[in-house]
Structure formats: C-alpha cells, structure tokens
PDB file of C-alpha atoms and ligand atoms in Angstrom:
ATOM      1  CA  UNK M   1     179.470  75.854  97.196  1.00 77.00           C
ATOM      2  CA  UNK M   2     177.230  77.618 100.099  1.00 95.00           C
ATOM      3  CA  UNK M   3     175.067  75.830 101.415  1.00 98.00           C
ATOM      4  CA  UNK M   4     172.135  77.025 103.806  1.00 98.00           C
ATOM      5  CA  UNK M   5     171.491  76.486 107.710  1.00 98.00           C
ATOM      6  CA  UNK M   6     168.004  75.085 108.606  1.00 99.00           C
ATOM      7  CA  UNK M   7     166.092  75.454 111.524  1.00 98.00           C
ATOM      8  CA  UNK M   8     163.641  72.413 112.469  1.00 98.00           C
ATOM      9  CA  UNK M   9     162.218  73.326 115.669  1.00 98.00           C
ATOM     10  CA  UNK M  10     158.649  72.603 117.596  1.00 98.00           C
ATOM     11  CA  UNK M  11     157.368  70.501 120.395  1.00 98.00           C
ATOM     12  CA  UNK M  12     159.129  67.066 121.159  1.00 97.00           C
ATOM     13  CA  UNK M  13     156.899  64.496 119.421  1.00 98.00           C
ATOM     14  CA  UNK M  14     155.848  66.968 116.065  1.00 98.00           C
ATOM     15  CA  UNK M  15     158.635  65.159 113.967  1.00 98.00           C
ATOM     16  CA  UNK M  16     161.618  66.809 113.845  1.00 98.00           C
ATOM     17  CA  UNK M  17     163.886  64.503 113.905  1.00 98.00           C
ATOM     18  CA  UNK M  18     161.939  61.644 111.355  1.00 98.00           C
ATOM     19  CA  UNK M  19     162.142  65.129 108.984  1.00 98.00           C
ATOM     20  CA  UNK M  20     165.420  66.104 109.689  1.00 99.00           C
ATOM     21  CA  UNK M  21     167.569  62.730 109.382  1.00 98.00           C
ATOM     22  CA  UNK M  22     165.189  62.473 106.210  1.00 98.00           C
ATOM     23  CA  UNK M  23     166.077  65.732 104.502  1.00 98.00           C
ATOM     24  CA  UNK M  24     169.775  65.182 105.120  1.00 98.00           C
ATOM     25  CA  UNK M  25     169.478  62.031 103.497  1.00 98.00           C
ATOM     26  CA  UNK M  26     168.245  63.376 100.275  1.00 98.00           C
ATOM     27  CA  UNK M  27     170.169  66.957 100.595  1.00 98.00           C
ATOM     28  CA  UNK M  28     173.410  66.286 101.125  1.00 97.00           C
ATOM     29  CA  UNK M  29     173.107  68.400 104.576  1.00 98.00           C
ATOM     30  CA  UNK M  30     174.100  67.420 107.684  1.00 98.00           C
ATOM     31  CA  UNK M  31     172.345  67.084 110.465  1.00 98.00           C
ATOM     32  CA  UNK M  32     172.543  68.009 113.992  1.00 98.00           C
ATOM     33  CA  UNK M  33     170.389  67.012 117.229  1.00 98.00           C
ATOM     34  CA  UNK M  34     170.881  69.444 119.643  1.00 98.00           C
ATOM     35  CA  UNK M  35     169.379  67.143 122.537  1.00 97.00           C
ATOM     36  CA  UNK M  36     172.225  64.106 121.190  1.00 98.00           C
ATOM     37  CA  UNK M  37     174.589  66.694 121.191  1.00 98.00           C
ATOM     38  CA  UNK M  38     174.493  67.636 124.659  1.00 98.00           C
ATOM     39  CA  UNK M  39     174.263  64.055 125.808  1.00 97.00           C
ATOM     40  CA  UNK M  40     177.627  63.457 123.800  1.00 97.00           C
ATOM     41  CA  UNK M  41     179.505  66.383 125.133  1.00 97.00           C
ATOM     42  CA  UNK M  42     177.244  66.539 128.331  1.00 97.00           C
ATOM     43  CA  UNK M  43     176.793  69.941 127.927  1.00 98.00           C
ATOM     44  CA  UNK M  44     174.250  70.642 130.677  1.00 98.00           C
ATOM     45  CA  UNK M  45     174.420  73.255 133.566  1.00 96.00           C
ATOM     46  CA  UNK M  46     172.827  71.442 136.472  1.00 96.00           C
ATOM     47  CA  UNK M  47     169.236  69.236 136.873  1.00 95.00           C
ATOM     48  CA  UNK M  48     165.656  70.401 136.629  1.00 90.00           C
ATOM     49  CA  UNK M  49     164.196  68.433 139.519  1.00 86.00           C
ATOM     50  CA  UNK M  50     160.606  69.212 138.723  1.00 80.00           C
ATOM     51  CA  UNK M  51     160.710  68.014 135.027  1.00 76.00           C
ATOM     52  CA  UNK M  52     163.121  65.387 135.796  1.00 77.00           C
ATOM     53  CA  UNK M  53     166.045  65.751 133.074  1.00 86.00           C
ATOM     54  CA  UNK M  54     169.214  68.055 132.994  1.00 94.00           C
ATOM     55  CA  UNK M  55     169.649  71.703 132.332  1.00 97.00           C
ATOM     56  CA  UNK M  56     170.747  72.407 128.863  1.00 97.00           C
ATOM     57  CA  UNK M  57     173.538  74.717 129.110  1.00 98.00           C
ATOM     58  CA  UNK M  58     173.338  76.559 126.369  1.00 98.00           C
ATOM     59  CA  UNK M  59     175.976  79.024 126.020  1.00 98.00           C
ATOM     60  CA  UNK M  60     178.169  75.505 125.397  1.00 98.00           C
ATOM     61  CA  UNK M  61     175.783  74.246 122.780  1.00 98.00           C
ATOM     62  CA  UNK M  62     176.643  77.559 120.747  1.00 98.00           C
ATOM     63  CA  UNK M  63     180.076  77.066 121.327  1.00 98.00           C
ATOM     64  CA  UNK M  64     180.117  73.597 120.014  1.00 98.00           C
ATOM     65  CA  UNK M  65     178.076  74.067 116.607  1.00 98.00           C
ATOM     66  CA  UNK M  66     179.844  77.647 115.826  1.00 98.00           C
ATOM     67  CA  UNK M  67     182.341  76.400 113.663  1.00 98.00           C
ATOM     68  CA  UNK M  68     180.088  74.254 111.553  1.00 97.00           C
ATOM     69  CA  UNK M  69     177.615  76.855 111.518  1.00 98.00           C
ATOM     70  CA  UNK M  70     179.602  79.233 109.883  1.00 97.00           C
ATOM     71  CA  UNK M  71     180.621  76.446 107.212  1.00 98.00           C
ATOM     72  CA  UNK M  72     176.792  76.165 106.504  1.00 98.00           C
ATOM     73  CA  UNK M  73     174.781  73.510 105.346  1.00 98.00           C
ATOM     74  CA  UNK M  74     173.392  72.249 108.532  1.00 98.00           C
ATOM     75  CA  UNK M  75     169.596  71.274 109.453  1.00 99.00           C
ATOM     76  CA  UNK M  76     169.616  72.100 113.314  1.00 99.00           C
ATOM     77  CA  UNK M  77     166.463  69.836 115.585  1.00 98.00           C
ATOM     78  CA  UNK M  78     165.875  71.052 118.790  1.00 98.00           C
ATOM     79  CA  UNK M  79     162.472  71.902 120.843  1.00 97.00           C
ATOM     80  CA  UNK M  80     163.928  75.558 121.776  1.00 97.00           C
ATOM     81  CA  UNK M  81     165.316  77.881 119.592  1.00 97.00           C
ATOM     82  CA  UNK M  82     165.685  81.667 121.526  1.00 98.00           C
ATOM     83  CA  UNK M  83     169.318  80.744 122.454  1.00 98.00           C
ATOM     84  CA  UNK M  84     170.663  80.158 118.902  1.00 98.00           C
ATOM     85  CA  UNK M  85     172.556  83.073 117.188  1.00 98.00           C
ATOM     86  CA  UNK M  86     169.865  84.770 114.981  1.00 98.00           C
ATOM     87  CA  UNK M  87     172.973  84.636 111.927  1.00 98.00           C
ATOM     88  CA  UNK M  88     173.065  81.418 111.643  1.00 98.00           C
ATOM     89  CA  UNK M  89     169.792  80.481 110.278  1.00 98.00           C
ATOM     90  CA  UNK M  90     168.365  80.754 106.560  1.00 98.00           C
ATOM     91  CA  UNK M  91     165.387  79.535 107.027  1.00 98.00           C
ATOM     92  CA  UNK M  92     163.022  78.280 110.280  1.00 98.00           C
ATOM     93  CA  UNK M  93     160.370  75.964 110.307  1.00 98.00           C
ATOM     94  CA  UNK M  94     158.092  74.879 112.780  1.00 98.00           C
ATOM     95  CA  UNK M  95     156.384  71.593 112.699  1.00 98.00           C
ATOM     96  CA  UNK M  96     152.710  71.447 114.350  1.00 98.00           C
ATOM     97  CA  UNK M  97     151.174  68.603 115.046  1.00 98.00           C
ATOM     98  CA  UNK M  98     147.313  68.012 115.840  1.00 98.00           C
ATOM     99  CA  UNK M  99     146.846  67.326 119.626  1.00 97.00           C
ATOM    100  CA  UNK M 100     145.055  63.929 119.633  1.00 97.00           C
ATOM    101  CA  UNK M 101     147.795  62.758 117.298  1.00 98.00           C
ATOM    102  CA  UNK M 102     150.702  64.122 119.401  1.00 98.00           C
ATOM    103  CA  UNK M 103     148.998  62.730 122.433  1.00 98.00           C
ATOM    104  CA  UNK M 104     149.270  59.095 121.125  1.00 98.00           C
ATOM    105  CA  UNK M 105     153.270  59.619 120.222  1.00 98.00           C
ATOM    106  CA  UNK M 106     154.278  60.963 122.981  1.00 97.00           C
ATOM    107  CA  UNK M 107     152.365  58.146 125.124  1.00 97.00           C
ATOM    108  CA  UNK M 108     153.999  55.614 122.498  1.00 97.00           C
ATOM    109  CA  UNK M 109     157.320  57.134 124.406  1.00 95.00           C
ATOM    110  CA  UNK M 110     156.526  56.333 127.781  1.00 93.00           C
ATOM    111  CA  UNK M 111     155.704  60.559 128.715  1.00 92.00           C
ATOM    112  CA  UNK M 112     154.138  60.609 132.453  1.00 90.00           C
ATOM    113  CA  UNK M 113     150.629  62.494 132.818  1.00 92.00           C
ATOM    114  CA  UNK M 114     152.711  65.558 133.819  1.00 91.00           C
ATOM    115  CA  UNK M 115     155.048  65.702 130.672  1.00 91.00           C
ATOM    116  CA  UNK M 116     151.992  64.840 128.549  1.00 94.00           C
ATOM    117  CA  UNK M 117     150.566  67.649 130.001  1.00 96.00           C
ATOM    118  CA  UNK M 118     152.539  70.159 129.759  1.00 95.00           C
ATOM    119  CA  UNK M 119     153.803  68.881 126.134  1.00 96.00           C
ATOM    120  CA  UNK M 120     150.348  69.397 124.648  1.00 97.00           C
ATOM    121  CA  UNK M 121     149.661  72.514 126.450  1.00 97.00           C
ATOM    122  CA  UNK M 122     153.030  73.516 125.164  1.00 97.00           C
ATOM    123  CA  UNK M 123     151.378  72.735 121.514  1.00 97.00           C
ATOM    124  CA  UNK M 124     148.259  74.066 121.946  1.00 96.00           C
ATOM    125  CA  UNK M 125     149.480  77.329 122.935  1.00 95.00           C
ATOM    126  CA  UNK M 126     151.975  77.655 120.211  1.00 97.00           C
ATOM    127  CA  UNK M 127     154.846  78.104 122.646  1.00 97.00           C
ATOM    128  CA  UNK M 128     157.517  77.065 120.316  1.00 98.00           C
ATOM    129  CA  UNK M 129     155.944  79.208 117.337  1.00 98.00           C
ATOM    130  CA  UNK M 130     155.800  82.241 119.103  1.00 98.00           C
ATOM    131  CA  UNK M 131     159.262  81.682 120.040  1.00 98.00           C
ATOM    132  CA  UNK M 132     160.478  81.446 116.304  1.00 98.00           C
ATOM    133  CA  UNK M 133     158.791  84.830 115.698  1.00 98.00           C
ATOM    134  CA  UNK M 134     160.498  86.229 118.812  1.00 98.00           C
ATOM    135  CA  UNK M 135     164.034  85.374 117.864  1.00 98.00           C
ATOM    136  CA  UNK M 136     164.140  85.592 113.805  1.00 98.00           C
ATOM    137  CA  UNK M 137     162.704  87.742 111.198  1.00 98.00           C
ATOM    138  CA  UNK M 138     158.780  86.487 110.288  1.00 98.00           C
ATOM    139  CA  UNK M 139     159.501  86.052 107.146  1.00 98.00           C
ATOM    140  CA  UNK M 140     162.054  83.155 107.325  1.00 98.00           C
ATOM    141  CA  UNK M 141     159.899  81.449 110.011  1.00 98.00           C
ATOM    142  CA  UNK M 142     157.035  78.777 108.185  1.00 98.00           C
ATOM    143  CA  UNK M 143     154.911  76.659 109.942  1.00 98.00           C
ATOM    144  CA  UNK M 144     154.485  73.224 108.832  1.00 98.00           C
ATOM    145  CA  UNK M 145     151.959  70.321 109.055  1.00 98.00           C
ATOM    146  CA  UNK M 146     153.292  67.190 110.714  1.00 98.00           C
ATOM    147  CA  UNK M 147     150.506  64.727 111.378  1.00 98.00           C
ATOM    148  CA  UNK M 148     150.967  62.293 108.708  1.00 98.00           C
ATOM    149  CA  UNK M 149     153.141  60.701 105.951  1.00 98.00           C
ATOM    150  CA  UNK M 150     152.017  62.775 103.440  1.00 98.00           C
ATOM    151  CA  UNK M 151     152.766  65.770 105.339  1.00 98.00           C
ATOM    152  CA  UNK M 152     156.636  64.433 105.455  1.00 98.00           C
ATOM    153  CA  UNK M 153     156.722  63.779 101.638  1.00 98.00           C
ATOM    154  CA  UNK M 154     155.276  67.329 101.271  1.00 98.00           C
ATOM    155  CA  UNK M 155     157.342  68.725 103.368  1.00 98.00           C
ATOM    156  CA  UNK M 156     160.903  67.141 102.708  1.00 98.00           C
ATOM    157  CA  UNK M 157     159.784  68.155  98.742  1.00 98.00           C
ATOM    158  CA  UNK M 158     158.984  71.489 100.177  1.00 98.00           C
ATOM    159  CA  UNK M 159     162.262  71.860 101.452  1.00 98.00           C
ATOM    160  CA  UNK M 160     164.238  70.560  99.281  1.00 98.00           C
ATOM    161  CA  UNK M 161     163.034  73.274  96.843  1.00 98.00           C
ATOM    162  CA  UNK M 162     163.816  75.672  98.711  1.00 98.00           C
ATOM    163  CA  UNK M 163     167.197  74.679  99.382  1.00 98.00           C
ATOM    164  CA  UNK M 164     167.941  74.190  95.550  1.00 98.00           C
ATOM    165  CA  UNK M 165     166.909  77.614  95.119  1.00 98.00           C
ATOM    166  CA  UNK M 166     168.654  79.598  97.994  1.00 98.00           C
ATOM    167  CA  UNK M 167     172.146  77.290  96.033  1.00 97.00           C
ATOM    168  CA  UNK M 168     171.147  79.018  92.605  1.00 97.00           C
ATOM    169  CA  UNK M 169     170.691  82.138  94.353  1.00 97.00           C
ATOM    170  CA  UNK M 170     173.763  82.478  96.270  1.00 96.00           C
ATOM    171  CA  UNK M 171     176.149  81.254  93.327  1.00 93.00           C
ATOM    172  CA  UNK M 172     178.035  83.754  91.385  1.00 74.00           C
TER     173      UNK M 172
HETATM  174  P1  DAT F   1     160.632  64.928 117.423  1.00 77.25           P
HETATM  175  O1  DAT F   1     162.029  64.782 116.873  1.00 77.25           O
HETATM  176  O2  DAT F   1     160.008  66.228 117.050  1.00 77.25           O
HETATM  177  O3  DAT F   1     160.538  64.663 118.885  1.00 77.25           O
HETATM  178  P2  DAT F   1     160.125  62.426 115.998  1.00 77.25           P
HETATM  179  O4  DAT F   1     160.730  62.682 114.661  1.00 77.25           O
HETATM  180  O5  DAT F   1     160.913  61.593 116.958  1.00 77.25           O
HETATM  181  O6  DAT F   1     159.726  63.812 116.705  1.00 77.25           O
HETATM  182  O7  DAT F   1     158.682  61.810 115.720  1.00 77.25           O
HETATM  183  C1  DAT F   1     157.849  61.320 116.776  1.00 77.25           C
HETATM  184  C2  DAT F   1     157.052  60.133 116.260  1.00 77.25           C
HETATM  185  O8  DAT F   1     156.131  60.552 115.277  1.00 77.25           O
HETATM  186  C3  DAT F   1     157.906  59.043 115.628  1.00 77.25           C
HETATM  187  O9  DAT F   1     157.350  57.799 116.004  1.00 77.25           O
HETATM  188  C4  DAT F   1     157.717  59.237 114.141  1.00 77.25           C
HETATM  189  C5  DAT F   1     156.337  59.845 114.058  1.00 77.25           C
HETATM  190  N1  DAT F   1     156.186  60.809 112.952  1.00 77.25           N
HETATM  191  C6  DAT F   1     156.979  61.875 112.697  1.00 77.25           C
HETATM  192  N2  DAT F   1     156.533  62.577 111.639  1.00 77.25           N
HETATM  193  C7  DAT F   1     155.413  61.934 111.200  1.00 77.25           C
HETATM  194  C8  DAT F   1     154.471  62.159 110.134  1.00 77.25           C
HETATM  195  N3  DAT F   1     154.576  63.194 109.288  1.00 77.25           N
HETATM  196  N4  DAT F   1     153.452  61.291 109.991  1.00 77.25           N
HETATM  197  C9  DAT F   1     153.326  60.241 110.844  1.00 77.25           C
HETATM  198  N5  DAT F   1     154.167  59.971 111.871  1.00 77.25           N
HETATM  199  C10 DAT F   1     155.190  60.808 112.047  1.00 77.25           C
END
C-alpha cells in the first residue's frame, strides 16, 4: 500500500512533536524527529556560538531519511524545512501558535531571554510559514492552529482524513 509523507514543521514550542508522535499513533505512520535524529547520528557540521547549540548539517540529514522517504509513510518534525527534497512531501503543515501562549512553553523549557526572543519574533513574523511557501507548492502547505487541546483533536482528525483519502486515491 502507499502511504503519504507528512510535513509537520513551525517554531520550536507550536507542537509538533505532541502532534506528530500522536498522529503516528493512530495512523500507522512513522515518525521521525529530525532534531533526535541528528543527536543519534550526530549529524551536525560545527557549533553556532551565538545561539549556543550545534550546526545541523543538513546535506547528512537528507542522506539519512532518503531511503525511508522514498518507502513513504513518514510524518517528518523539524523547525526548518528549505533543505528537505521538495519530492518527498505530500502534504505540509504548519502549526501556529498564539504568542502569549508560546511564551509560557517555551519558558516552561528553561529558553533564556535571548532564545525567547528570537523564538517569538521568529513566530510573529511567520518565518517558518513563509519558508513552507518558499520551498513547496502553496497548495500542499496548510496552516494550523496549535494553542490548545482542542486544536490537537481537530487537527490529528484533520489529518487523519486526509491521509485516508490520499490511500483511496492512490490505490488502483
Ligand atoms: P514542538 O515539537 O513544536 O517543539 P511540543 O510538541 O514539544 O512542540 O509542544 C510544546 C509544549 O506545548 C508541550 O508541553 C506540549 C504543549 N502542547 C502542544 N500542543 C498543544 C496543544 N494543542 N494544546 C495545548 N498544549 C499543547
């Protein structure tokens, strides 16, 4: 059976992962966390002093998933998403989250003032959105509410619509 890829992307703190673990529970997909990934395999290409963490190297990363990409059936969570082969994604969504809520998960982590900062600003200014709509077609790329467990059931329902239809679809 064919199965589709999935793109969960947005700022760190929107949800990604609390959808994506989620989804694959109830789909059958697997799931894959990009940021885990690269810890595993330490896939990095040197260290960003001024943010404090290391360099994703990404060429590595698309190495790594290329084989189960091309299987299908994976939901992929990462806060980036211009590196990624355009082919291997069915559908992209990007979760938003409201910036008073965000603030309070991210300071739930432990985020300094700077990566607060720059996280929210990141939000506020749609970086990751914009992104989506610069590396896949607009019309695969949906926005989605993540403030609040409602928005989850909604969502993970949303979704796993979707993905029943694209498997009718794409059977002969
Ligand atoms: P991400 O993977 O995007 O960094 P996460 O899945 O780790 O985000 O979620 C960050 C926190 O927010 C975590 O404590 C779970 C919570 N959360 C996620 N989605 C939520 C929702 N729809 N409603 C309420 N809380 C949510």
């Amino acid at each position: 059976m064919l199965l589709p890829n999935i793109l969960l992307t947005g700022t760190p703190g929107v949800g990604k992962t609390t959808l994506g673990k989620e989804l694959a529970s109830r789909s059958g997909l697997k799931y894959v966390n990009v940021g885990d990934l690269a810890r595993e395999g330490q896939l990095y290409d040197g260290y960003d002093e001024e943010y404090d963490c290391p360099i994703l190297d990404e060429d590595r990363v698309v190495d790594e998933l290329e084989n189960q990409m091309s299987e299908g059936g994976v939901i992929v969570d990462y806060h980036g998403c211009d590196f990624f082969p355009e082919r291997w994604f069915h559908i992209v969504f990007v979760l938003k989250t409201d910036n008073s809520v965000l603030y309070k998960r991210l300071e739930t982590r432990g985020y300094n003032q700077k990566k607060l900062k720059d996280n929210i600003q990141c939000e506020i200014f749609q970086v990751l959105y914009e992104e989506a709509l610069g590396s896949y077609k607009e019309e695969i790329v949906h926005p989605l509410p993540s403030n609040k467990p409602e928005d989850l059931e909604d969502n993970i329902n949303q979704i796993l619509k979707w993905i029943e239809q694209w498997v009718k679809d794409h059977s002969s």
